[in-house]
Coordinates of C-alpha atoms in Angstrom, one line a residue:
X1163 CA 144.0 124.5 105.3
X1164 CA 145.0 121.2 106.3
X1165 CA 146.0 119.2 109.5
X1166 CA 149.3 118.5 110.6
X1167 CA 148.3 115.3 111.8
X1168 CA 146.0 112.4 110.8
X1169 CA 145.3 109.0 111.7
X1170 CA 144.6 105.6 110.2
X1171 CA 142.0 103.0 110.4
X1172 CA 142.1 99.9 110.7
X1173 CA 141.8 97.9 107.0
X1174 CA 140.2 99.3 104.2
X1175 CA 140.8 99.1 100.1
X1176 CA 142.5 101.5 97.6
X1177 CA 139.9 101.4 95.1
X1178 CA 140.0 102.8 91.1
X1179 CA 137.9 105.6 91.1
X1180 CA 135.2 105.8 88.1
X1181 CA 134.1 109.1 88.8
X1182 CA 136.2 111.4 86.3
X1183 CA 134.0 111.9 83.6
X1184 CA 130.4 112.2 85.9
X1185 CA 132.5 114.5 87.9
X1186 CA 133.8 116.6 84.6
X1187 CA 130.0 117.3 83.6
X1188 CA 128.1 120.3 84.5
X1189 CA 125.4 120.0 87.1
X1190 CA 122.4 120.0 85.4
X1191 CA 118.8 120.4 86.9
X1192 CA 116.4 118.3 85.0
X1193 CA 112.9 118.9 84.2
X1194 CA 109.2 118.2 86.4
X1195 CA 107.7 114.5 85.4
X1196 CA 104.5 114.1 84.8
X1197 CA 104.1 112.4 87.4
X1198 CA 105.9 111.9 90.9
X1199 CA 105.8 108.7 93.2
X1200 CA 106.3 109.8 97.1
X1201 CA 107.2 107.0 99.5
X1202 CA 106.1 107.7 103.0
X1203 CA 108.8 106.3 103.5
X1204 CA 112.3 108.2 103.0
X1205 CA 114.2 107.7 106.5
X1206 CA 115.3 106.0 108.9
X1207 CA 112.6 105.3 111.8
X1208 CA 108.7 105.6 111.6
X1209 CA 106.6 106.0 108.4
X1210 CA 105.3 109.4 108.0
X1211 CA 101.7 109.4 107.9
X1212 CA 99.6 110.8 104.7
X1213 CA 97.9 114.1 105.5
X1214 CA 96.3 115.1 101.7
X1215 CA 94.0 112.9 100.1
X1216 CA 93.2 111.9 96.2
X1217 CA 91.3 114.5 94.3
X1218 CA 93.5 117.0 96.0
X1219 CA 95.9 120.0 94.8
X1220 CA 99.0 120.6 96.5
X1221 CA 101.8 123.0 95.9
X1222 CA 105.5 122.8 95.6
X1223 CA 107.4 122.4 99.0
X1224 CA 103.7 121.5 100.7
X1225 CA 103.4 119.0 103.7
X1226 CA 102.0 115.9 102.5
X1227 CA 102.5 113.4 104.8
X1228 CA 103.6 113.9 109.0
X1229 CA 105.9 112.3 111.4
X1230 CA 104.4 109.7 113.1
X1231 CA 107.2 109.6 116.0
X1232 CA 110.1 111.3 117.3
X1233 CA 112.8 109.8 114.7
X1234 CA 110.0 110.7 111.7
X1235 CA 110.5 112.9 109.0
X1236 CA 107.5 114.9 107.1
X1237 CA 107.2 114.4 103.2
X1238 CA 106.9 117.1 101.0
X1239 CA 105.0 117.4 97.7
X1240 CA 108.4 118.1 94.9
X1241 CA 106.1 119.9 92.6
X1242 CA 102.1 121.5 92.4
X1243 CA 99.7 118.8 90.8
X1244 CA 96.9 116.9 91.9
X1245 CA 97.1 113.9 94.0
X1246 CA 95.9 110.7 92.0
X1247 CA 96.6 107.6 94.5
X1248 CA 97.5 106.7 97.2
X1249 CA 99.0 103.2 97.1
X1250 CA 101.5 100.7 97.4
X1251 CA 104.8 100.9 94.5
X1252 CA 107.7 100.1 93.7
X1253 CA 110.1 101.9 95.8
X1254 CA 114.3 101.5 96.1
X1255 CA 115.2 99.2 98.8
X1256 CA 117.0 95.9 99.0
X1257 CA 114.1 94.2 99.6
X1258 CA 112.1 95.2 95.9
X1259 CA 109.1 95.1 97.7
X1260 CA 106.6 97.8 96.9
X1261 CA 105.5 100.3 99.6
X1262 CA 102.7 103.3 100.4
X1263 CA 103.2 106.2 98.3
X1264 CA 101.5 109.3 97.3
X1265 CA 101.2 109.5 93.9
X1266 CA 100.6 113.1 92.2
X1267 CA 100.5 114.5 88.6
X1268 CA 102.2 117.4 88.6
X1269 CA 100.1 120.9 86.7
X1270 CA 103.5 122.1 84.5
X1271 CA 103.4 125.1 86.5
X1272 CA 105.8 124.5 89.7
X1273 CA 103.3 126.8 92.1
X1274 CA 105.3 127.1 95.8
X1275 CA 103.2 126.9 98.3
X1276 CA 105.2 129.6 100.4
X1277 CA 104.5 128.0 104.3
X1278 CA 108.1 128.3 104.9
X1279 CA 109.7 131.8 105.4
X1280 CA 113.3 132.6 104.4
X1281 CA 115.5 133.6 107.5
X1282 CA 118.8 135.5 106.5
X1283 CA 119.2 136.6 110.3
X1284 CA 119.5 133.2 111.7
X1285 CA 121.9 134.1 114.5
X1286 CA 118.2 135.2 115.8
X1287 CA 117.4 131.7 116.4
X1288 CA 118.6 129.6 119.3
X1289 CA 119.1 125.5 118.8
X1290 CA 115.6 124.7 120.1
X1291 CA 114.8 126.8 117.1
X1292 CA 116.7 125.6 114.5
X1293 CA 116.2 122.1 115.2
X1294 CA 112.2 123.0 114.5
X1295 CA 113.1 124.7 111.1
X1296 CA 115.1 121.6 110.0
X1297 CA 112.6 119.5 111.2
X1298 CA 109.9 121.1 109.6
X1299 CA 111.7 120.8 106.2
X1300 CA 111.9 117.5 106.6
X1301 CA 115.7 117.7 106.0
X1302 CA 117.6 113.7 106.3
X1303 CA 121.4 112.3 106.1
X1304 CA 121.8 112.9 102.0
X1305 CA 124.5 110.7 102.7
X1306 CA 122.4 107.6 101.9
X1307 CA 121.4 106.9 105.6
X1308 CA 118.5 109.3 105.5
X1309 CA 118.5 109.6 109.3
X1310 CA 116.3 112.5 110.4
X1311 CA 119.0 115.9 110.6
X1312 CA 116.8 117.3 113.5
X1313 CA 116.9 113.8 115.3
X1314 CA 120.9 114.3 115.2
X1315 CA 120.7 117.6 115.9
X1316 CA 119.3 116.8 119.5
X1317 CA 122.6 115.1 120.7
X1318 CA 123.2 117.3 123.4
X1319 CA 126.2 119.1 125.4
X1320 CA 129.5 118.0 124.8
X1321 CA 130.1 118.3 121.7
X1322 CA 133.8 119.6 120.6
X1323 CA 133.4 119.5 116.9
X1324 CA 131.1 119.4 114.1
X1325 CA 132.1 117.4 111.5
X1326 CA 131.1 118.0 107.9
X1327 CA 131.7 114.4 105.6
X1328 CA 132.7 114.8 102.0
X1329 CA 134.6 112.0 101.6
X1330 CA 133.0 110.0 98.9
X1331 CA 135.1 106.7 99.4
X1332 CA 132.5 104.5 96.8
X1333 CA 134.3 104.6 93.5
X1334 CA 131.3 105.5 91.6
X1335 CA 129.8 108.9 93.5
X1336 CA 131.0 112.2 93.1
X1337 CA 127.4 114.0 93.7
X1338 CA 129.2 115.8 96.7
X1339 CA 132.4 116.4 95.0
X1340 CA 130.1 118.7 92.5
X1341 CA 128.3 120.5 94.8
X1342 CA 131.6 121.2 96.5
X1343 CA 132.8 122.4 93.3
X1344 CA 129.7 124.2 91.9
X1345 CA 127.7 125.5 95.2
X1346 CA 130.6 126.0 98.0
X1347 CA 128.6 129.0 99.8
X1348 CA 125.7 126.7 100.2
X1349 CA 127.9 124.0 102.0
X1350 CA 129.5 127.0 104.1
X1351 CA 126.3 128.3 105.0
X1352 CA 124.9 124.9 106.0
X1353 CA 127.7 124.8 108.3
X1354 CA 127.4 128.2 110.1
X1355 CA 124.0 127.7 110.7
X1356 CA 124.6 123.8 111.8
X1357 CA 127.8 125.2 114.3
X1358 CA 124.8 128.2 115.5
X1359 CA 121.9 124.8 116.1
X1360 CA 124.7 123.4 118.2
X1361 CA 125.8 126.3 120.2
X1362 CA 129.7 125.0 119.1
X1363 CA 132.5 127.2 117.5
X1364 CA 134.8 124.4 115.4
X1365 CA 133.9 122.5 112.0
X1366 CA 135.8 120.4 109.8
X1367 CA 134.9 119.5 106.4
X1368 CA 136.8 116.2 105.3
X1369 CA 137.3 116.0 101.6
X1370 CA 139.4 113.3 100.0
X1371 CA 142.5 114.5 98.7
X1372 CA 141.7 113.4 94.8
X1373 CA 139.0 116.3 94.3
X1374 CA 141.5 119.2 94.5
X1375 CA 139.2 121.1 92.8
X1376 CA 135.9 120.2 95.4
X1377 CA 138.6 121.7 98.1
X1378 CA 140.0 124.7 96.2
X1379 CA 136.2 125.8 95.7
X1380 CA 135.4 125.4 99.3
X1381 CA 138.4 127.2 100.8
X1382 CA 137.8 130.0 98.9
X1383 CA 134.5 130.2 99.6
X1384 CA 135.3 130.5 103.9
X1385 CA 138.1 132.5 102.7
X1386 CA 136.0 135.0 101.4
X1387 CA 133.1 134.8 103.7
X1388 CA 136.2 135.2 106.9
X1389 CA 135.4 132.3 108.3
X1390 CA 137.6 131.0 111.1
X1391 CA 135.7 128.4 112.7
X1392 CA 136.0 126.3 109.8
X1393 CA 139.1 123.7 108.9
X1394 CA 139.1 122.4 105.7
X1395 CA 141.2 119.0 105.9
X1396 CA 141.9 116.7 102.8
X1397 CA 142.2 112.7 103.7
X1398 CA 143.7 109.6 101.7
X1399 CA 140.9 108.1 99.4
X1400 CA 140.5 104.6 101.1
X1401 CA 137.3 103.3 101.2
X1402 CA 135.3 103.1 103.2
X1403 CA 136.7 106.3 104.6
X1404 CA 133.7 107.7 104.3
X1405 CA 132.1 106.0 107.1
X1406 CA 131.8 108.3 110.2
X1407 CA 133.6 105.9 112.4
X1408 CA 136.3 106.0 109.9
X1409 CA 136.2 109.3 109.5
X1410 CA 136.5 110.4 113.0
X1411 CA 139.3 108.5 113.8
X1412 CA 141.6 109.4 110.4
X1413 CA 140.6 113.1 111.8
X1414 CA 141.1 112.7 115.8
X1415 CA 142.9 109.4 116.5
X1416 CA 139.8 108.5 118.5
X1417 CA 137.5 105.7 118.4
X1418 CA 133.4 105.3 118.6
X1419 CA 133.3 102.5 121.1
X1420 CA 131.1 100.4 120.6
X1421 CA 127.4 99.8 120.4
X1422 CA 128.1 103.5 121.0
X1423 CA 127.6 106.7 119.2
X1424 CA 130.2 109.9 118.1
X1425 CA 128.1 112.5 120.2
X1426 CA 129.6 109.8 122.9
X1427 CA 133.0 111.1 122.3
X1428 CA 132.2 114.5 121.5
X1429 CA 131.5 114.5 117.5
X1430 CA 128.4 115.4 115.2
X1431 CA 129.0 114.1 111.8
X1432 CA 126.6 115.3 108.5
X1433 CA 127.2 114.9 105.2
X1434 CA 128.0 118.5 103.1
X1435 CA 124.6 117.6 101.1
X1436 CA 122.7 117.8 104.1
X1437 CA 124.5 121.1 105.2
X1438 CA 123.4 122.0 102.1
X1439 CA 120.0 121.2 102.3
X1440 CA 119.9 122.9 106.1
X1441 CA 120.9 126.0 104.8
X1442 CA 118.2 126.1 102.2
X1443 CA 115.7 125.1 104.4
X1444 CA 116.7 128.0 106.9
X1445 CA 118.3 130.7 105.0
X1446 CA 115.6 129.5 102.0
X1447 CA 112.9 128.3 103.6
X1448 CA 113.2 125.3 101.0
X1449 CA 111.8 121.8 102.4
X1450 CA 113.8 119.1 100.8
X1451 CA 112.4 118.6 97.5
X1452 CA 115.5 117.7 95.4
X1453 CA 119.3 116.6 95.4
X1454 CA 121.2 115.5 93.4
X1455 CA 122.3 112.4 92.2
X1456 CA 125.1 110.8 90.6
X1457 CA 124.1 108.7 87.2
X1458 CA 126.7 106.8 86.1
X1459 CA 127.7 103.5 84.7
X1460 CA 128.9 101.8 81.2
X1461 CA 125.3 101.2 80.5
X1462 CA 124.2 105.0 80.6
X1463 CA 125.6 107.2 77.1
X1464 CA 126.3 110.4 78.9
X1465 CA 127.0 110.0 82.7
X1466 CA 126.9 112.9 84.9
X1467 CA 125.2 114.7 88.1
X1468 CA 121.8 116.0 88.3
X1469 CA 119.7 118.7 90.1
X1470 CA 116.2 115.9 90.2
X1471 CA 112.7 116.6 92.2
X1472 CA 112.1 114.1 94.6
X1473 CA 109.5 111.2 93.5
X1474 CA 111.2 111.6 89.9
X1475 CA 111.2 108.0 88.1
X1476 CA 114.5 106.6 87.3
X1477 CA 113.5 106.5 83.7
X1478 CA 113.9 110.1 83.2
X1479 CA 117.4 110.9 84.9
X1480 CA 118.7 108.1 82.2
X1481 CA 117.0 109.8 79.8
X1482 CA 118.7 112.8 81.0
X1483 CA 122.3 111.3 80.6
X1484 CA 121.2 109.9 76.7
X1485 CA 119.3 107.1 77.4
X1486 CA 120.5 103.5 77.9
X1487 CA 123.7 101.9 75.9
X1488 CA 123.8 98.5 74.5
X1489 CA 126.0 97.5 77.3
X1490 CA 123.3 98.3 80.0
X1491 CA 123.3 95.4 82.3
X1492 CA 121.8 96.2 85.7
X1493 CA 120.6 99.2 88.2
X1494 CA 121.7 99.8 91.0
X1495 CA 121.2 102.5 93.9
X1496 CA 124.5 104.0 96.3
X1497 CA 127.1 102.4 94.4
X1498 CA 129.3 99.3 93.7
X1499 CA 130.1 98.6 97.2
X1500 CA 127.3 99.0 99.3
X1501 CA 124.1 99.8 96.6
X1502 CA 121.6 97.4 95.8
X1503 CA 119.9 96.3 92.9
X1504 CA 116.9 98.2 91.5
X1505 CA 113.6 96.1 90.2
X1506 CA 113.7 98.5 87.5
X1507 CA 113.3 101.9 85.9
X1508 CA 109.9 102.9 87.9
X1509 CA 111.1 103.5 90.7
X1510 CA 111.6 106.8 91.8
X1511 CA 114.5 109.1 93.5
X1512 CA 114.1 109.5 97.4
X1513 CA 116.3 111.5 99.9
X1514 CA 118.5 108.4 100.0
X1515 CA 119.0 108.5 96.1
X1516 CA 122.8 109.8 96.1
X1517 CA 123.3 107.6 93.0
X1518 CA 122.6 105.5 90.4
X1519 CA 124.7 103.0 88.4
X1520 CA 123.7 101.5 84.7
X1521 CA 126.1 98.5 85.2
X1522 CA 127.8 97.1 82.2
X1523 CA 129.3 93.9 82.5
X1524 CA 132.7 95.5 82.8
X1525 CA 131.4 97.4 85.7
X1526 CA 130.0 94.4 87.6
X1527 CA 131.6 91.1 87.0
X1528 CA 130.1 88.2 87.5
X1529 CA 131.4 86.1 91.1
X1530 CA 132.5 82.8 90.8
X1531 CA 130.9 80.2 92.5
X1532 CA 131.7 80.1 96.1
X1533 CA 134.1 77.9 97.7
X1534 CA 134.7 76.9 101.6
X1535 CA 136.4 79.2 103.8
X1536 CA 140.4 78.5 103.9
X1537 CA 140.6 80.5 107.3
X1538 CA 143.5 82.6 105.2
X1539 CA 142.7 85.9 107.3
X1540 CA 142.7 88.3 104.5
X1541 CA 138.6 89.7 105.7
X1542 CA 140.0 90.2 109.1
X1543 CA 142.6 92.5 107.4
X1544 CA 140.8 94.5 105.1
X1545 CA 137.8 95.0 107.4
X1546 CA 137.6 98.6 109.1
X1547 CA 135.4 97.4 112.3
X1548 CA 138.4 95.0 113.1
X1549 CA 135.8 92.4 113.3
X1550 CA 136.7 89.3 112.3
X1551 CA 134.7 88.1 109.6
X1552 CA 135.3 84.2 108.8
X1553 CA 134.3 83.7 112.5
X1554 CA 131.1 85.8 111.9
X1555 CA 130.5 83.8 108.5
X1556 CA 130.9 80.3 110.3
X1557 CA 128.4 81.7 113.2
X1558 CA 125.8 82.9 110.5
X1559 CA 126.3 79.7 108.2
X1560 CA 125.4 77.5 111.3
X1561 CA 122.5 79.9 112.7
X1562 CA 124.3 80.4 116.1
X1563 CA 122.7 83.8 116.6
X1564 CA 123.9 84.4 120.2
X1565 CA 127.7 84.0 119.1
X1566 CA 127.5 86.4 116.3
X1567 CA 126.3 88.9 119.2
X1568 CA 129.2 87.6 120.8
X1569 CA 131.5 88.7 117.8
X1570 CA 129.8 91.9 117.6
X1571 CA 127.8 91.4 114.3
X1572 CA 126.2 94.9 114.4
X1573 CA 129.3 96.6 114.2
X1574 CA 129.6 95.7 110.4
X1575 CA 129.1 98.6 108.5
X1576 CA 128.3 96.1 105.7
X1577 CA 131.1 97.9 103.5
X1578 CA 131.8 94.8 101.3
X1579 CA 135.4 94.5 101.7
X1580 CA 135.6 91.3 102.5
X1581 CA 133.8 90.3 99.3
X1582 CA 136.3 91.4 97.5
X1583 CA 139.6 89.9 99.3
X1584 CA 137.7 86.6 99.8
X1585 CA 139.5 83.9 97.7
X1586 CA 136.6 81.6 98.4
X1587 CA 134.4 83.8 96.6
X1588 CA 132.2 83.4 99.4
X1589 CA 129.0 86.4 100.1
X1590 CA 130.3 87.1 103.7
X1591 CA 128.3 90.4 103.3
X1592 CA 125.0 89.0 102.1
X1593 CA 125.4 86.6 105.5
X1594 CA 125.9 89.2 108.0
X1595 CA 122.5 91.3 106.8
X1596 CA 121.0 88.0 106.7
X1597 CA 122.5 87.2 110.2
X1598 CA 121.1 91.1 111.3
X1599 CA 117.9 90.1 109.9
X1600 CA 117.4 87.1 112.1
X1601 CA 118.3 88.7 114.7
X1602 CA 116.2 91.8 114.9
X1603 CA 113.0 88.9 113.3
X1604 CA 114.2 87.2 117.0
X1605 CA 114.8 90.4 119.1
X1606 CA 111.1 91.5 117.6
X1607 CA 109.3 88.5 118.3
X1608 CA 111.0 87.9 122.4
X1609 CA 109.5 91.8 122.6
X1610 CA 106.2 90.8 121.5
X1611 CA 106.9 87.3 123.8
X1612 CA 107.8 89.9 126.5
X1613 CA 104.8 92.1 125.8
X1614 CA 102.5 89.6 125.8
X1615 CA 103.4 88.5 129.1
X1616 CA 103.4 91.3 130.4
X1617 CA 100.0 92.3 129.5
X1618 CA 98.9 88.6 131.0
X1619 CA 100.4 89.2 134.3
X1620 CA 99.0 92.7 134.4
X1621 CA 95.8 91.4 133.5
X1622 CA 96.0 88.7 136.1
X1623 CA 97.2 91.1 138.5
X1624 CA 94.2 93.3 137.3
X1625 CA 91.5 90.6 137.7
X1626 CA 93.0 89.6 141.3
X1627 CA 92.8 92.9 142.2
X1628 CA 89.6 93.8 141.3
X1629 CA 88.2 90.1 142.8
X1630 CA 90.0 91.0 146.2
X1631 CA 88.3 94.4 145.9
X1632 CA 84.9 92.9 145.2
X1633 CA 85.3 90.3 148.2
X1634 CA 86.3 93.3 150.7
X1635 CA 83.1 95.3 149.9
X1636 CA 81.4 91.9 150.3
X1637 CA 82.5 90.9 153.6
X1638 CA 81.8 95.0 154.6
X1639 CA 78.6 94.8 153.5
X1640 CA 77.5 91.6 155.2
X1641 CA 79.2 93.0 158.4
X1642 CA 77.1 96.0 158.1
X1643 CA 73.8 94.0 157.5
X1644 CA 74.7 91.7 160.5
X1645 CA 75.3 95.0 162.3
X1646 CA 72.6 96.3 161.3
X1647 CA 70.4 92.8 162.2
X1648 CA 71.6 93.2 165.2
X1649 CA 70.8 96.6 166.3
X1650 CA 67.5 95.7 165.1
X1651 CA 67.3 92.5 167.2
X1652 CA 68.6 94.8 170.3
X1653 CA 65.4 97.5 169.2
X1654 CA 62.5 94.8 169.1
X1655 CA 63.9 93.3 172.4
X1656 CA 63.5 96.2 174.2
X1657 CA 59.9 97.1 172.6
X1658 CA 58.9 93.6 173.8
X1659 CA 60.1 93.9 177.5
X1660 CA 58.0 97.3 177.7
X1661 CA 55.1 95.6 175.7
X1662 CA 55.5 93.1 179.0
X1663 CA 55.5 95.7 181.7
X1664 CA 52.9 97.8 180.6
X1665 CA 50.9 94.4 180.0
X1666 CA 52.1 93.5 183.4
X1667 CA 51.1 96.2 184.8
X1668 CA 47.8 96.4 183.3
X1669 CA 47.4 92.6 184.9
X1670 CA 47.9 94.2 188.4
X1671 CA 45.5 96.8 188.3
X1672 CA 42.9 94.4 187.4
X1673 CA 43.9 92.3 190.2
X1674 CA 43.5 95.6 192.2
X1675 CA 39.6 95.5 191.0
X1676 CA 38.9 92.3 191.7
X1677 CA 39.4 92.6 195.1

C-alpha cells in the first residue's frame, strides 16, 4: 500500500547511502560477555536508581535498578551473573565522561528470571494496562532518543494516527531496515498492541522507498495477519526524513508548531524497533535486554547487523564483524550525521546504541579549517526547521543568548546539514549545542536563583509569622495577668472594707460598755 499523496519538507540532503553491504548480511545474535557494564543511565530524563548490590546474583531480564521519577525508565540485568561493582565508567555520550553503572559477570548460563508473564490475549488489557507492561519492561525510543515508550504512551485523547518511523535517513544505519526484513510479525504485533494502548484504529509505517525489500516483508506480513488498520507508505530517502517533524509533515502536510509536540496535532510517532521491543515485552513478557545494532564502517572487516545484550562492550560486536582493519580510524555511535565520537572500545551498547561506525579516513574526511561566514544562504536552504542558521551562528559566536531564543535555537534538530553546505567550513552544529548548553547552564542556575529566593522569602515570611504569633500570645497573656491582678485587687478590697466594719463595729460595742 502506498499514499496517493505526500508532502515535502522544507530543506534537507540526498545523501549516498553506505548501507548495502551491512544491510546484505544476515542478522546475527552474538554471544554473552563476560562481563556486562549497565549505565543507570539509558534514557532520556532521571537516573534510575540501583536496587541490587555487589556480591549479589541476578537473573536474565531482572530489575536492577528503578525509576526515580515519572520520565524514568527501570534497568534490567541482560544476562544471570553476579554483580561485581557498582561504579562510575565509561559510557557513550558526547560528553566521554564516565557515569554510574552496575557492573556484573555474567555465570555462562543465561538463567531468566521469569517476573514477567507472556500475554497472547492482550486485547484483555485496557491502555492504563499496557502502559504498566511497557513500563515495567523498561522499553525506550530504539530510535536513538531513548525517551521512555510508557512516558509517550500517556499523550492523551486526540490522537488520529499512530505513526510507526522506519525511515532510516543516516546513510550508515540499516538496523531497522533488517528487522523489517527478517522479523516483520514482530513490528506488526508491536503495532496492534501499540494501536490497542492507545485506544486508536489507524497506523502508518513510513519506510523509505530504497529498502524495497524491508516493505515487501512487512506488507506481507499485515497481509497475512488481515490487518486493515495498518498503511504501509514508502517516502523519498532525504535525510533527515527520519526526524518525526519531518516525518509527519511528508505524511500529512501538517506541521508540529513549535516549542510544541505531535500529540498537539493529533500524532504518536515510535520507531518500528521499539514496536518491536513492545510486542516482546507484552506478547513475551521480555524487558529490553538487547537490540540490535548496526556495525559498520571502512575500519570494521566484515560489517553487518547484530542481535547484542545490553551492557555488551564494543570490543566484542567488532570482533563479531572480524575485528578491526588497517584503515580503522575512529568510533563513532548513531552515525555520520548526528553520532558522536566514542573514547574507545570499553564502552558498552545501551538502548540508544542503534549503531556503530569504524571510520576510515574515507568515511570521515578531515574539515578544513574554518573561514568567516559569507552570509551566502545556503544553511538556511538546506536546514529542515527553516531556521536560519548564520543568524543563530553570529548570535552563539557573540554569546547573545536571549537572541538565539529569539531565533528559536531549540528547534534545531542538530541534523548537521548545514555543516556540510557551509563553504566557510564553519561547525555551525557544534555552536548551536554549545549555544543549548549555555542556555539550559543559565535557565538552571536563574531556577536555583529563583529557588533560593523563594525559600528566603518563605523563610522570612515564616520567621514574621511566627514572631507576630509569639507577640499576640504575649500581649494575651499580659492582658490576662493584668486581668487577673485586677480581679485580685477588686477581691482584697472588699476583704479589707469588711475587715473595717466588723472592726468597726467591734469599736462600737466597746463604746457600748464603757458607758
Amino acid at each position: 500500500m502506498s499514499r496517493a499523496r505526500l508532502w515535502h519538507f522544507h530543506g534537507g540532503l540526498k545523501l549516498d547511502s553506505r548501507t548495502a553491504r551491512p544491510a546484505s548480511e544476515p542478522l546475527l545474535e552474538i554471544p554473552v560477555p563476560p562481563r556486562l557494564v549497565l549505565p543507570l543511565s539509558q534514557h532520556v530524563g532521571q537516573q534510575a536508581e540501583a536496587v541490587v548490590s555487589p556480591g549479589e546474583r541476578v537473573l536474565r531480564g531482572q530489575p536492577i535498578a528503578r525509576p526515580s521519577g515519572y520520565v524514568a525508565a527501570k534497568v534490567h540485568a541482560s544476562s544471570s551473573g553476579t554483580v561485581v561493582a557498582i561504579e562510575d565508567h565509561p559510557v557513550p555520550h558526547p560528553s566521554g565522561l564516565a557515569a554510574p553503572c552496575i557492573i556484573i559477570e555474567t555465570d555462562g548460563l543465561d538463567e531468566p528470571w521469569g517476573g514477567y508473564e507472556p500475554l497472547q490475549d492482550y486485547c484483555t488489557l485496557d491502555g492504563v494496562e499496557l502502559r504498566a507492561r511497557v513500563r515495567a519492561a523498561g522499553v525506550v525510543g530504539l530510535g536513538g532518543a531513548a525517551f521512555p515508550t510508557a512516558v509517550k504512551l500517556g499523550a492523551g485523547a486526540g490522537l488520529k494516527m499512530l505513526i510507526l518511523n522506519g525511515a532510516e535517513c543516516e546513510p550508515y544505519i540499516c538496523c531497522d531496515e533488517v528487522l523489517l526484513k527478517e522479523r516483520p510479525e514482530e513490528v506488526l504485533a508491536g503495532a496492534q498492541v501499540l494501536l490497542r494502548a492507545l485506544e486508536i484504529d489507524r497506523c502508518c509505517i513510513a519506510i523509505e522507498e530504497d529498502k524495497p525489500l524491508a516493505r515487501q516483508a512487512l506488507e506481507a506480513a499485515i497481509a497475512a495477519a488481515g490487518e486493515t488498520r495498518i498503511e504501509v507508505v514508502s517516502v523519498p530517502a532525504i535525510y533527515p526524513e527520519g526526524g518525526e517533524r519531518q516525518l509527519i509533515k511528508v505524511l500529512t502536510g501538517e506541521e508540529v508548531p513549535a516549542r510544541g509536540l505531535p500529540p498537539d496535532i493529533g500524532y504518536l510517532c515510535h520507531n518500528v524497533g521499539t514496536a518491536a521491543a513492545v510486542a516482546r515485552a507484552v506478547l513475551g513478557g521480555e524487558p529490553l535486554i538487547s537490540r540490535i545494532v548496526t556495525v559498520t564502517g571502512g575500519g570494521v572487516a566484515r560489517p553487518r547487523n547484530l542481535q547484542v545484550r545490553l551492557g555488551t562492550p564494543i570490543a566484542a560486536l567488532v570482533a563479531a564483524c572480524g575485528g578491526y582493519t588497517d584503515e580503522a580510524r575512529h568510533l563513532l555511535m548513531g552515525g555520520a550525521m548526528m553520532g558522536f565520537p566514542l573514547p574507545d572500545d570499553s564502552v558498552p551498547v545501551v538502548k540508544a546504541t542503534n549503531c556503530v561506525v569504524v571510520a576510515s579516513g574515507e568515511d570521515i574526511q578531515p574539515r578544513a579549517p574554518a573561514m568567516p561566514c559569507i552570509r551566502c544562504g545556503e544553511c538556511a536552504e538546506v536546514c529542515p526547521a527553516q531556521l536560519l542558521p548564520q543568524q543563530l551562528y553570529w548570535h552563539a559566536h557573540a554569546g547573545e543568548l536571549d537572541r538565539l531564543d529569539e531565533y528559536h535555537l531549540f528547534d534545531c534538530i542538530e541534523c548537521g546539514c548545514c555543516d556540510v553546505v557551509c563553504p566557510s567550513q564553519l561547525p555551525l552544529t557544534q555552536y548551536f549545542r554549545y549555544a543549548k548548553t549555555e542556555l539550559w547552564a543559565r535557565d538552571r542556575d536563574r531556577a536555583r536563583s529563583d529557588l533560593a529566593r523563594d525559600r528566603f522569602e518563605s523563610r522570612r515570611a515564616r520567621i514574621e509569622a511566627e514572631q507576630e504569633t509569639r507577640r499576640r500570645r504575649l500581649e494575651e497573656k499580659t492582658r490576662a495577668a493584668n486581668a487577673a491582678r485586677g480581679d485580685e485587687d477588686a477581691r482584697k478590697a472588699m476583704i479589707d472594707e469588711a475587715l473595717e466594719r466588723v472592726q468597726a463595729r467591734r469599736d462600737d460595742d466597746r463604746a457600748d460598755d464603757d458607758k
